[in-house]
Coordinates of C-alpha atoms in Angstrom, one line a residue:
Chain A
X1 CA 4.2 -68.8 20.6
X2 CA 5.2 -65.3 21.6
X3 CA 5.5 -64.5 25.3
X4 CA 3.2 -61.6 24.8
X5 CA 0.4 -63.9 23.8
X6 CA 0.4 -65.1 27.3
X7 CA -2.9 -63.7 28.8
X8 CA -1.2 -62.8 32.0
X9 CA 1.2 -60.6 30.1
X10 CA -1.6 -59.1 28.2
X11 CA -3.1 -58.1 31.5
X12 CA 0.0 -55.9 32.2
X13 CA -1.4 -53.6 29.5
X14 CA -4.1 -52.7 32.1
X15 CA -1.6 -50.9 34.1
X16 CA -0.5 -48.5 31.3
X17 CA -2.0 -45.0 31.2
X18 CA -3.1 -45.1 27.5
X19 CA -5.5 -47.4 25.7
X20 CA -3.9 -50.6 24.3
X21 CA -5.4 -53.5 22.5
X22 CA -4.2 -56.3 20.3
X23 CA -5.8 -57.9 17.3
X24 CA -4.8 -60.9 15.2
X25 CA -4.6 -61.0 11.4
X26 CA -8.4 -61.8 11.3
X27 CA -9.0 -58.6 13.2
X28 CA -10.1 -60.6 16.3
X29 CA -9.5 -58.8 19.5
X30 CA -7.0 -60.6 21.7
X31 CA -6.4 -58.0 24.4
X32 CA -8.3 -54.9 25.6
X33 CA -7.0 -52.9 28.5
X34 CA -8.9 -51.0 31.2
X35 CA -8.3 -47.5 29.8
X36 CA -10.2 -48.5 26.6
X37 CA -13.3 -49.2 28.6
X38 CA -13.2 -45.5 29.7
X39 CA -12.4 -44.3 26.1
X40 CA -14.9 -46.4 24.2
X41 CA -17.4 -47.6 26.8
X42 CA -16.8 -51.2 25.5
X43 CA -16.3 -53.9 28.1
X44 CA -13.3 -56.2 27.7
X45 CA -15.5 -59.2 28.3
X46 CA -17.8 -58.2 25.4
X47 CA -15.1 -57.5 22.8
X48 CA -12.5 -60.2 23.5
X49 CA -12.3 -62.7 20.6
X50 CA -14.9 -60.7 18.6
X51 CA -14.1 -59.0 15.4
X52 CA -13.0 -55.4 15.9
X53 CA -15.2 -54.2 13.0
X54 CA -18.3 -55.5 14.8
X55 CA -17.9 -52.8 17.4
X56 CA -16.2 -50.2 15.4
X57 CA -17.4 -50.4 11.8
X58 CA -14.7 -48.1 10.3
X59 CA -12.2 -50.9 10.7
X60 CA -14.0 -52.9 8.0
X61 CA -13.3 -50.2 5.4
X62 CA -10.7 -50.9 2.8
X63 CA -9.0 -47.5 3.3
X64 CA -8.0 -48.7 6.8
X65 CA -7.4 -52.3 6.1
X66 CA -5.0 -51.5 3.3
X67 CA -2.8 -49.6 5.8
X68 CA -3.2 -52.0 8.7
X69 CA -2.7 -55.3 6.9
X70 CA 1.1 -55.0 6.3
X71 CA 1.4 -54.9 10.1
X72 CA 0.5 -58.6 10.2
X73 CA 3.5 -59.3 7.9
X74 CA 5.9 -57.3 10.2
X75 CA 5.5 -54.0 8.3
X76 CA 6.4 -50.7 9.8
X77 CA 4.2 -49.0 12.4
X78 CA 1.1 -47.2 11.2
X79 CA -0.2 -43.9 12.5
X80 CA -3.8 -42.6 12.4
X81 CA -3.8 -39.0 13.5
X82 CA -6.5 -37.8 15.9
X83 CA -7.5 -34.9 13.6
X84 CA -7.7 -36.9 10.4
X85 CA -9.5 -39.9 11.8
X86 CA -11.8 -38.5 14.5
X87 CA -14.5 -41.0 13.6
X88 CA -12.3 -44.1 13.6
X89 CA -13.7 -45.4 16.9
X90 CA -17.3 -44.3 16.2
X91 CA -19.8 -47.0 17.1
X92 CA -22.7 -45.4 15.4
X93 CA -23.4 -42.5 13.0
X94 CA -23.6 -38.9 14.2
X95 CA -21.5 -39.8 17.3
X96 CA -19.6 -36.9 18.5
X97 CA -15.9 -36.7 17.4
X98 CA -13.4 -38.8 19.3
X99 CA -9.9 -37.5 19.0
X100 CA -7.6 -40.5 19.5
X101 CA -4.1 -40.6 18.1
X102 CA -3.6 -44.2 17.1
X103 CA -0.2 -45.9 16.5
X104 CA -0.2 -49.6 15.4
X105 CA 2.9 -51.8 15.7
X106 CA 3.7 -55.4 14.8
X107 CA 3.9 -58.0 17.5
X108 CA 5.6 -61.2 16.3
X109 CA 3.5 -64.3 16.8
X110 CA 5.8 -66.7 14.9
X111 CA 8.3 -66.5 12.0
X112 CA 5.6 -65.7 9.5
X113 CA 2.8 -63.9 11.3
X114 CA 2.3 -60.9 13.6
X115 CA -0.4 -59.4 15.6
X116 CA -1.1 -55.7 15.7
X117 CA -0.7 -53.7 18.9
X118 CA -2.8 -50.6 19.0
X119 CA -1.9 -47.7 21.2
X120 CA -4.8 -45.3 21.6
X121 CA -3.9 -41.9 23.0
X122 CA -6.8 -39.7 24.2
X123 CA -6.4 -36.2 22.6
X124 CA -10.0 -35.1 23.3
X125 CA -9.0 -32.5 25.8
X126 CA -6.3 -31.1 23.6
X127 CA -8.5 -31.0 20.6
X128 CA -11.4 -29.6 22.5
X129 CA -9.0 -26.7 23.6
X130 CA -7.8 -26.4 20.0
X131 CA -11.3 -26.3 18.7
X132 CA -12.3 -23.7 21.2
X133 CA -9.3 -21.7 20.2
X134 CA -10.1 -22.2 16.5
X135 CA -13.7 -21.0 17.2
X136 CA -12.4 -18.0 19.1
X137 CA -9.9 -17.3 16.3
X138 CA -12.6 -17.6 13.6
X139 CA -14.9 -15.4 15.7
X140 CA -12.2 -12.8 16.2
X141 CA -11.4 -13.0 12.5
X142 CA -15.0 -12.5 11.6
X143 CA -15.3 -9.6 14.0
X144 CA -12.1 -8.1 12.6
X145 CA -13.5 -8.6 9.0
X146 CA -16.8 -7.0 10.0
X147 CA -15.0 -4.1 11.7
X148 CA -12.8 -3.7 8.7
X149 CA -15.8 -3.6 6.4
X150 CA -17.5 -1.0 8.6
X151 CA -14.3 1.0 8.7
X152 CA -13.9 0.8 4.9
X153 CA -17.4 1.9 4.5
X154 CA -16.9 4.8 6.8
X155 CA -13.7 5.7 5.1
X156 CA -15.5 5.6 1.7
X157 CA -18.3 7.7 3.0
X158 CA -15.8 10.2 4.4
X159 CA -14.0 10.3 1.0
X160 CA -17.4 10.9 -0.7
X161 CA -18.3 13.6 1.7
X162 CA -14.9 15.3 1.3
X163 CA -15.3 15.1 -2.5
X164 CA -18.8 16.5 -2.3
X165 CA -17.5 19.2 0.0
X166 CA -14.6 20.0 -2.3
X167 CA -17.0 20.2 -5.2
X168 CA -19.2 22.5 -3.3
X169 CA -16.3 24.7 -2.2
X170 CA -15.1 24.9 -5.8
X171 CA -18.6 25.8 -6.9
X172 CA -18.8 28.4 -4.2
X173 CA -15.5 29.9 -5.3
X174 CA -16.7 30.0 -8.9
X175 CA -20.0 31.6 -7.8
X176 CA -18.0 34.1 -5.7
X177 CA -15.7 34.8 -8.6
X178 CA -18.6 35.2 -11.0
X179 CA -20.3 37.5 -8.4
X180 CA -17.1 39.6 -8.2
X181 CA -16.9 39.8 -12.0
X182 CA -20.6 40.8 -12.1
X183 CA -20.0 43.4 -9.5
X184 CA -17.0 44.8 -11.4
X185 CA -19.0 44.7 -14.7
X186 CA -21.9 46.5 -13.0
X187 CA -19.5 49.1 -11.5
X188 CA -17.9 49.6 -14.9
X189 CA -21.3 50.1 -16.4
X190 CA -22.4 52.4 -13.6
X191 CA -19.2 54.4 -13.9
X192 CA -19.6 54.6 -17.7
X193 CA -23.2 55.9 -17.4
X194 CA -22.3 58.3 -14.6
X195 CA -19.5 59.8 -16.8
X196 CA -21.8 59.9 -19.8
X197 CA -24.7 61.3 -17.7
X198 CA -22.8 63.8 -15.6
X199 CA -19.2 64.4 -16.6
X200 CA -19.9 64.7 -20.3
X201 CA -23.4 66.3 -20.2
X202 CA -22.3 69.1 -17.8
X203 CA -19.5 70.4 -20.0
X204 CA -21.6 70.1 -23.1
X205 CA -24.5 71.9 -21.4
X206 CA -22.0 74.6 -20.5
X207 CA -20.6 74.7 -24.1
X208 CA -24.1 74.8 -25.6
X209 CA -25.2 77.5 -23.1
X210 CA -22.2 79.8 -23.8
X211 CA -22.4 79.2 -27.6
X212 CA -26.1 79.9 -27.6
X213 CA -25.7 83.2 -25.7
X214 CA -22.8 84.2 -28.0
X215 CA -24.8 83.4 -31.1
X216 CA -27.8 85.3 -29.9
X217 CA -26.3 88.2 -28.1
X218 CA -22.8 88.5 -29.6
X219 CA -23.2 92.2 -30.5
X220 CA -24.3 93.2 -27.0
X221 CA -21.1 92.0 -25.3
X222 CA -17.9 94.0 -24.9
X223 CA -14.7 92.4 -26.4
X224 CA -13.5 91.7 -22.8
X225 CA -16.6 89.8 -21.8
X226 CA -16.6 87.9 -25.1
X227 CA -12.9 86.9 -24.5
X228 CA -13.8 85.7 -21.0
X229 CA -16.7 83.6 -22.3
X230 CA -14.6 82.1 -25.1
X231 CA -11.9 81.4 -22.5
X232 CA -14.5 79.4 -20.4
X233 CA -15.6 77.5 -23.5
X234 CA -11.9 76.7 -24.4
X235 CA -11.3 75.5 -20.8
X236 CA -14.4 73.3 -20.8
X237 CA -13.6 71.9 -24.2
X238 CA -10.1 71.0 -23.0
X239 CA -11.3 69.3 -19.9
X240 CA -13.9 67.4 -22.0
X241 CA -11.2 66.4 -24.4
X242 CA -9.0 65.1 -21.5
X243 CA -12.0 63.2 -20.2
X244 CA -12.7 61.6 -23.6
X245 CA -9.1 60.6 -23.8
X246 CA -9.2 58.9 -20.5
X247 CA -12.5 57.3 -21.3
X248 CA -11.2 56.0 -24.6
X249 CA -8.1 54.5 -23.0
X250 CA -10.1 53.0 -20.2
X251 CA -12.6 51.4 -22.6
X252 CA -9.7 50.0 -24.7
X253 CA -8.2 48.6 -21.5
X254 CA -11.5 47.0 -20.5
X255 CA -12.1 45.4 -24.0
X256 CA -8.5 44.0 -23.9
X257 CA -7.6 45.7 -27.2
X258 CA -4.8 47.6 -25.4
X259 CA -1.7 45.4 -25.6
X260 CA 1.4 45.7 -23.4
X261 CA 4.3 46.1 -25.8
X262 CA 7.4 46.4 -23.6
X263 CA 10.5 48.1 -24.9
X264 CA 13.6 49.7 -23.4
X265 CA 12.6 53.2 -22.0
X266 CA 14.7 55.9 -20.4
X267 CA 12.8 56.7 -17.3
X268 CA 14.4 60.1 -16.7
X269 CA 13.5 61.2 -20.2
X270 CA 9.8 60.3 -19.8
X271 CA 9.6 62.1 -16.4
X272 CA 11.2 65.3 -17.9
X273 CA 8.7 65.3 -20.8
X274 CA 5.8 65.0 -18.4
X275 CA 7.1 67.7 -16.1
X276 CA 7.4 69.9 -19.2
X277 CA 3.7 69.1 -20.1
X278 CA 2.4 70.3 -16.7
X279 CA 4.9 73.2 -16.4
X280 CA 2.1 75.9 -16.9
X281 CA -0.1 74.3 -14.2
X282 CA 2.8 74.0 -11.7
X283 CA 3.9 77.6 -12.4
X284 CA 0.3 78.8 -11.9
X285 CA 0.3 77.3 -8.4
X286 CA 3.9 78.2 -7.7
X287 CA 4.7 74.5 -7.1
X288 CA 8.3 73.4 -7.3
X289 CA 8.9 70.0 -9.0
X290 CA 12.2 68.3 -8.2
X291 CA 13.5 65.1 -9.6
X292 CA 16.4 62.7 -9.0
X293 CA 16.5 59.9 -11.5
X294 CA 19.7 58.5 -12.9
X295 CA 19.9 59.4 -16.6
X296 CA 20.9 55.9 -17.6
X297 CA 18.2 54.1 -15.8
X298 CA 16.1 52.1 -18.3
X299 CA 12.8 50.4 -17.6
X300 CA 11.2 47.6 -19.6
X301 CA 7.5 48.6 -20.4
X302 CA 5.0 49.9 -22.8
X303 CA 5.7 53.6 -23.7
X304 CA 2.1 54.8 -23.7
X305 CA 1.2 53.0 -20.5
X306 CA 4.3 54.3 -18.6
X307 CA 3.7 57.8 -20.0
X308 CA 0.0 57.8 -18.9
X309 CA 0.9 56.6 -15.4
X310 CA 3.6 59.2 -14.9
X311 CA 1.5 62.0 -16.3
X312 CA -1.5 61.0 -14.1
X313 CA 0.6 60.8 -11.0
X314 CA 2.4 64.2 -11.6
X315 CA -1.0 65.8 -12.6
X316 CA -2.7 64.5 -9.5
X317 CA 0.2 65.7 -7.3
X318 CA -0.2 69.2 -8.7
X319 CA -4.0 69.0 -8.4
X320 CA -3.8 68.2 -4.7
X321 CA -0.9 70.4 -3.7
X322 CA -1.7 73.9 -2.6
X323 CA 0.1 76.9 -3.9
X324 CA 3.8 77.1 -3.0
X325 CA 4.0 73.4 -2.3
X326 CA 6.6 71.0 -3.7
X327 CA 6.6 67.7 -5.6
X328 CA 9.5 65.2 -5.6
X329 CA 10.0 62.5 -8.2
X330 CA 12.7 59.9 -7.4
X331 CA 13.7 56.3 -7.7
X332 CA 13.4 54.8 -4.3
X333 CA 15.0 51.4 -4.5
X334 CA 15.7 48.4 -6.6
X335 CA 13.9 45.3 -5.4
X336 CA 14.2 41.7 -6.5
X337 CA 11.2 39.6 -6.9
X338 CA 11.0 35.8 -6.6
X339 CA 12.0 35.1 -10.2
X340 CA 15.1 37.2 -9.8
X341 CA 13.8 39.8 -12.2
X342 CA 14.8 43.2 -11.1
X343 CA 12.3 46.0 -10.5
X344 CA 12.7 49.7 -9.8
X345 CA 10.3 51.7 -7.6
X346 CA 9.4 55.2 -8.8
X347 CA 8.2 57.5 -6.1
X348 CA 6.0 60.6 -6.7
X349 CA 5.7 62.6 -3.4
X350 CA 3.9 65.8 -2.6
X351 CA 3.3 67.8 0.5
X352 CA -0.3 68.4 -0.4
X353 CA -3.7 67.8 1.3
X354 CA -3.2 64.0 1.6
X355 CA -5.9 61.4 1.4
X356 CA -8.2 60.2 4.2
X357 CA -8.0 56.6 5.3
X358 CA -11.5 56.0 4.0
X359 CA -10.7 57.3 0.5
X360 CA -7.3 55.5 0.4
X361 CA -9.0 52.1 0.4
X362 CA -11.3 53.1 -2.5
X363 CA -8.6 54.8 -4.6
X364 CA -7.9 52.0 -7.1
X365 CA -11.4 50.5 -7.2
X366 CA -13.6 51.2 -10.2
X367 CA -16.8 50.5 -8.4
X368 CA -15.9 53.0 -5.6
X369 CA -13.4 55.3 -7.1
X370 CA -14.0 58.8 -5.9
X371 CA -13.6 61.9 -8.0
X372 CA -12.2 64.7 -5.9
X373 CA -11.9 68.4 -6.7
X374 CA -8.3 69.8 -6.5
X375 CA -7.0 72.6 -4.3
X376 CA -7.8 75.2 -7.0
X377 CA -11.2 73.5 -7.8
X378 CA -9.6 71.4 -10.5
X379 CA -12.1 68.8 -11.8
X380 CA -11.2 65.1 -12.3
X381 CA -12.8 62.0 -13.8
X382 CA -11.9 59.5 -11.1
X383 CA -10.5 57.3 -13.8
X384 CA -6.8 58.3 -13.7
X385 CA -5.6 56.1 -10.9
X386 CA -7.7 53.2 -12.1
X387 CA -6.0 53.5 -15.5
X388 CA -2.6 53.6 -13.7
X389 CA -3.3 50.4 -11.7
X390 CA -4.6 48.7 -14.8
X391 CA -1.5 49.6 -16.9
X392 CA 1.1 48.9 -14.2
X393 CA -0.4 45.4 -13.6
X394 CA -0.4 44.7 -17.3
X395 CA 3.3 45.4 -17.3
X396 CA 3.8 43.0 -14.3
X397 CA 4.3 45.8 -11.8
X398 CA 2.5 47.2 -8.7
X399 CA 1.2 50.5 -7.6
X400 CA 0.4 51.6 -4.0
X401 CA 0.1 54.8 -2.0
X402 CA 1.1 56.1 1.5
X403 CA -0.7 59.2 2.6
X404 CA -1.5 61.3 5.6
X405 CA -4.1 64.0 5.6
X406 CA -2.7 67.6 5.6
X407 CA 0.9 66.3 5.2
X408 CA 0.9 64.9 1.7
X409 CA 1.0 61.6 -0.3
X410 CA 3.5 59.4 -1.9
X411 CA 2.7 57.1 -4.8
X412 CA 5.0 54.1 -5.4
X413 CA 5.2 52.4 -8.8
X414 CA 7.1 49.2 -9.2
X415 CA 8.2 48.8 -12.8
X416 CA 10.3 46.1 -14.4
X417 CA 13.9 47.1 -14.9
X418 CA 15.4 46.8 -18.4
X419 CA 18.3 44.3 -18.4
X420 CA 20.7 43.6 -21.3
Chain V
X1 CA 30.2 -50.2 -2.5
X2 CA 27.2 -50.0 -4.9
X3 CA 27.9 -49.9 -8.6
X4 CA 26.0 -47.8 -11.1
X5 CA 23.5 -50.6 -11.9
X6 CA 22.8 -51.3 -8.2
X7 CA 22.2 -47.6 -7.6
X8 CA 19.7 -47.6 -10.4
X9 CA 17.9 -50.5 -8.9
X10 CA 17.8 -48.8 -5.5
X11 CA 16.5 -45.6 -7.2
X12 CA 13.8 -47.6 -8.9
X13 CA 12.6 -49.3 -5.7
X14 CA 12.5 -45.9 -3.8
X15 CA 10.6 -44.4 -6.7
X16 CA 8.0 -47.3 -6.6
X17 CA 7.6 -46.9 -2.9
X18 CA 7.1 -43.1 -3.0
X19 CA 4.6 -43.7 -5.9
X20 CA 2.6 -46.0 -3.6
X21 CA 2.6 -43.5 -0.8
X22 CA 1.4 -40.9 -3.3
X23 CA -1.6 -43.1 -4.2
X24 CA -2.5 -43.3 -0.5
X25 CA -2.0 -39.5 0.0
X26 CA -4.0 -38.7 -3.1
X27 CA -6.9 -40.7 -1.8
X28 CA -6.7 -38.8 1.5
X29 CA -6.5 -35.3 0.1
X30 CA -7.6 -35.7 -3.6
X31 CA -4.6 -33.7 -4.7
X32 CA -1.9 -34.6 -7.3
X33 CA 1.5 -35.4 -5.9
X34 CA 4.5 -35.0 -8.2
X35 CA 7.7 -37.0 -7.7
X36 CA 11.3 -36.3 -8.7
X37 CA 13.7 -39.0 -9.9
X38 CA 15.5 -40.2 -6.7
X39 CA 19.1 -39.3 -5.9
X40 CA 21.4 -41.8 -4.3
X41 CA 24.9 -41.0 -3.0
X42 CA 27.5 -42.0 -0.4
X43 CA 28.3 -39.3 2.1
X44 CA 31.6 -39.7 4.0
X45 CA 31.8 -38.3 7.6
X46 CA 34.1 -35.6 6.3
X47 CA 31.4 -34.5 3.9
X48 CA 28.6 -34.2 6.5
X49 CA 28.9 -30.5 6.8
X50 CA 28.9 -29.9 3.0
X51 CA 26.0 -32.3 2.7
X52 CA 23.9 -30.5 5.3
X53 CA 24.6 -27.2 3.6
X54 CA 22.9 -28.5 0.4
X55 CA 19.7 -28.0 2.3
X56 CA 18.3 -24.5 2.6
X57 CA 19.1 -22.6 5.8
X58 CA 15.7 -22.7 7.5
X59 CA 13.6 -24.5 10.1
X60 CA 12.7 -28.1 9.4
X61 CA 10.1 -30.5 10.5
X62 CA 11.4 -34.1 10.4
X63 CA 9.7 -37.5 10.9
X64 CA 12.1 -40.3 11.6
X65 CA 11.5 -44.0 11.4
X66 CA 14.5 -46.0 12.6
X67 CA 14.8 -49.6 11.3
X68 CA 16.9 -52.6 12.3
X69 CA 17.2 -56.2 11.2
X70 CA 18.9 -57.2 8.0
X71 CA 19.6 -53.5 7.3
X72 CA 20.1 -50.7 9.8
X73 CA 19.4 -47.0 9.4
X74 CA 16.8 -44.3 9.5
X75 CA 14.2 -43.2 7.0
X76 CA 13.2 -39.6 7.2
X77 CA 10.6 -37.2 5.9
X78 CA 12.3 -33.8 5.7
X79 CA 10.2 -30.7 5.1
X80 CA 10.9 -27.1 5.8
X81 CA 8.5 -25.9 8.5
X82 CA 6.8 -23.6 6.0
X83 CA 6.1 -26.4 3.7
X84 CA 5.1 -28.7 6.6
X85 CA 2.5 -26.0 7.5
X86 CA 1.3 -26.0 3.8
X87 CA 1.0 -29.8 3.9
X88 CA -1.1 -29.6 7.1
X89 CA -3.2 -26.9 5.3
X90 CA -3.9 -29.5 2.6
X91 CA -5.5 -31.8 5.2
X92 CA -7.3 -29.6 7.6
X93 CA -7.8 -26.3 5.9
X94 CA -6.1 -23.0 6.5
X95 CA -8.1 -21.9 9.6
X96 CA -6.5 -24.7 11.7
X97 CA -2.9 -24.3 10.5
X98 CA -2.9 -20.6 10.9
X99 CA -3.1 -21.1 14.6
X100 CA 0.4 -22.5 14.6
X101 CA -0.5 -25.3 17.0
X102 CA 2.4 -27.7 17.2
X103 CA 0.4 -30.6 18.7
X104 CA -2.0 -30.5 15.8
X105 CA 0.8 -30.3 13.3
X106 CA 2.8 -33.0 14.9
X107 CA -0.2 -35.4 14.9
X108 CA -1.0 -34.9 11.3
X109 CA 2.6 -34.7 10.0
X110 CA 3.4 -37.9 11.9
X111 CA 0.7 -39.7 9.9
X112 CA 1.6 -38.2 6.6
X113 CA 5.3 -39.0 7.2
X114 CA 4.2 -42.5 8.3
X115 CA 2.3 -43.1 5.0
X116 CA 5.3 -42.1 2.9
X117 CA 7.9 -43.8 4.9
X118 CA 5.9 -47.0 5.2
X119 CA 5.2 -47.2 1.5
X120 CA 8.9 -46.8 0.7
X121 CA 10.2 -49.1 3.4
X122 CA 7.5 -51.7 2.7
X123 CA 8.3 -51.7 -1.0
X124 CA 12.1 -52.0 -0.2
X125 CA 11.4 -54.8 2.2
X126 CA 9.1 -56.7 -0.1
X127 CA 11.1 -56.3 -3.3
X128 CA 14.5 -57.1 -1.8
X129 CA 13.0 -59.6 0.6
X130 CA 14.6 -58.0 3.6
X131 CA 13.2 -58.5 7.1
X132 CA 13.2 -55.2 9.0
X133 CA 12.2 -54.3 12.5
X134 CA 10.8 -50.9 13.1
X135 CA 10.6 -48.6 16.1
X136 CA 7.7 -46.1 16.4
X137 CA 8.4 -43.0 14.4
X138 CA 9.3 -39.7 16.1
X139 CA 8.9 -36.0 15.2
X140 CA 11.4 -33.3 15.7
X141 CA 11.8 -29.7 14.7
X142 CA 14.9 -27.6 14.3
X143 CA 17.5 -26.2 12.0
X144 CA 19.1 -28.2 9.1
X145 CA 21.6 -29.9 11.5
X146 CA 18.8 -32.3 12.6
X147 CA 18.7 -33.8 9.1
X148 CA 21.6 -36.2 9.8
X149 CA 20.6 -38.7 12.6
X150 CA 22.5 -38.0 15.8
X151 CA 23.6 -41.6 16.1
X152 CA 25.4 -41.4 12.7
X153 CA 27.1 -38.2 13.8
X154 CA 28.3 -40.0 16.9
X155 CA 29.6 -43.0 15.0
X156 CA 31.3 -40.8 12.4
X157 CA 30.4 -43.4 9.8
X158 CA 29.8 -42.9 6.1
X159 CA 26.1 -43.0 5.1
X160 CA 24.3 -44.1 2.0
X161 CA 21.8 -41.4 1.4
X162 CA 18.9 -42.0 -0.9
X163 CA 16.3 -39.2 -1.4
X164 CA 13.5 -38.2 -3.6
X165 CA 11.7 -34.9 -3.7
X166 CA 7.9 -34.7 -3.8
X167 CA 5.6 -31.9 -4.5
X168 CA 1.8 -31.5 -3.8
X169 CA 0.9 -29.2 -6.6
X170 CA -2.3 -27.7 -5.3
X171 CA -0.7 -26.6 -2.0
X172 CA 2.8 -25.8 -3.3
X173 CA 4.1 -28.0 -0.5
X174 CA 7.3 -30.0 -1.1
X175 CA 9.7 -32.1 0.9
X176 CA 12.3 -34.9 0.7
X177 CA 12.1 -38.5 1.6
X178 CA 15.5 -39.8 2.7
X179 CA 17.0 -43.1 3.8
X180 CA 20.2 -43.1 5.8
X181 CA 21.8 -46.6 5.8
X182 CA 24.5 -47.4 8.3
X183 CA 27.7 -48.3 6.6
X184 CA 27.7 -51.8 8.0
X185 CA 24.4 -52.4 6.1
X186 CA 26.1 -51.6 2.8
X187 CA 27.3 -55.2 2.3
X188 CA 23.8 -56.7 3.0
X189 CA 22.2 -54.1 0.8
X190 CA 24.6 -54.8 -2.1
X191 CA 23.9 -58.5 -1.7
X192 CA 20.1 -58.1 -1.6
X193 CA 20.1 -55.8 -4.6
X194 CA 22.3 -58.3 -6.5
X195 CA 19.9 -61.1 -5.6
X196 CA 17.0 -59.0 -6.8
X197 CA 18.9 -58.3 -10.1
X198 CA 19.8 -62.0 -10.6
X199 CA 16.3 -63.1 -9.9
X200 CA 14.2 -60.5 -11.7
X201 CA 16.3 -58.6 -14.3
X202 CA 19.2 -60.5 -15.7

């Protein structure tokens, strides 16, 4: 018989800090220490020599017996972890969890048989803390998940609002653009009717009036008066013809039928031709026209368009320069744009009446374009500069003006430079 | 030293033992456990370092069950800490393991290790009729150097290393079960295996 079977030695287990008990191969309890009374509320006197399963039914289950039985044959120690077997020591159903870490070792009784020594370590406090932490952890996770969901929802809403706002902005831009187009169309239409109604009807009234008088009273007028009247009719016809020319070009530009066909053009040559065209008018007003343009400077543009622009600018300069004034045509500088394509800037300057700040801002706008009478009461259509702007922009250039009242104006035209 | 036939018998016994442990674990977690064919080899003291380096350089959780009696040595459940955490997941669910509580893991790993080690050692003892005394298993955590038991390092003795790899499919957790026999046990082991062969196979 093993010394440990001695009851007095079993009693030494009472002095150990953990729960200890011993069972024999029939699961009868041979020893039950004091700590177990605290852990299980079972008195030593009641359980000694009773079957363990009578007090703790789980020990009757095969799942436990299969693992414990080898102990009675000297098998290796068996562990039941507190977490996985929290009901091992339950005495009735629905009892709260008991976290005891159990280790079972063999105690030799004789050569063939062993008892089983159970060490029962109380882990309730540890697991209670772990469970509290787990609950806190789960709660925190839930809160984080909830917050994440709210955050995601807010972000989605924000994205939706931004999309809606962007759509609205785009629609507003479209509306604004359409509004601008409508305004321009309306201005074009107004200008067209104004020209038809006023600028064309007036000269025709004048022509019809003079021709009617001539027809009816031809014989009553002296040759000198007749010459003067026919001269008026010629002047009116010429102005009307010019107006019709401008109107035709402008309407072609508006309908898009006027195409930019750029070719190599000698700028000096075009300027000389146009100076020649207005020579009579400049001589009449005793205006000196000077030019300084390199003879081998070539631009890349549409011949008709560049010709119209230069003619209009020189014509305007004469119109708004008083007698004895001067006009200078030069090439100011060569600029480079972002695409590294070279441009030249043609300058047409006069020391004429200049343009007021108010008129400057309206100069190139069809809807506001003013028609101003020249220094010798020359009439205009108000279409010239609008045509210039339209043509220059079609060729990829720019037009702008600097002016001071009573001192004169300078028109700048940026035209693409021809490159080999 | 063990001959090829004796090594095969040892492999067979270990395989049967791990298979039994798999049955118990399956009933505990209702998950399929896969087992590799065991590997048995002698590792000389001079080869310890090379041997340790066959294990991946990571943290390990190891359960050790020392045994004495007719054979002496250590049986070990060796798992990388990551895989040990996955194994714990298998038993208690992810919410508990994600807290990284060592005490919780140690308790559960000790039991899982205990199930595997007991099944193998029990099978070994029964089949070869060897009487073994066991000491309560212990848990340790550290780098791969903890794989070889300190006592064997101190004695500078050769070891008979028998291991098998297992994998719990559903949780992608895997580990090794290894037995380190002290060299002085070799003779008894050879005798016991030969007795088993003479009695059951030849």
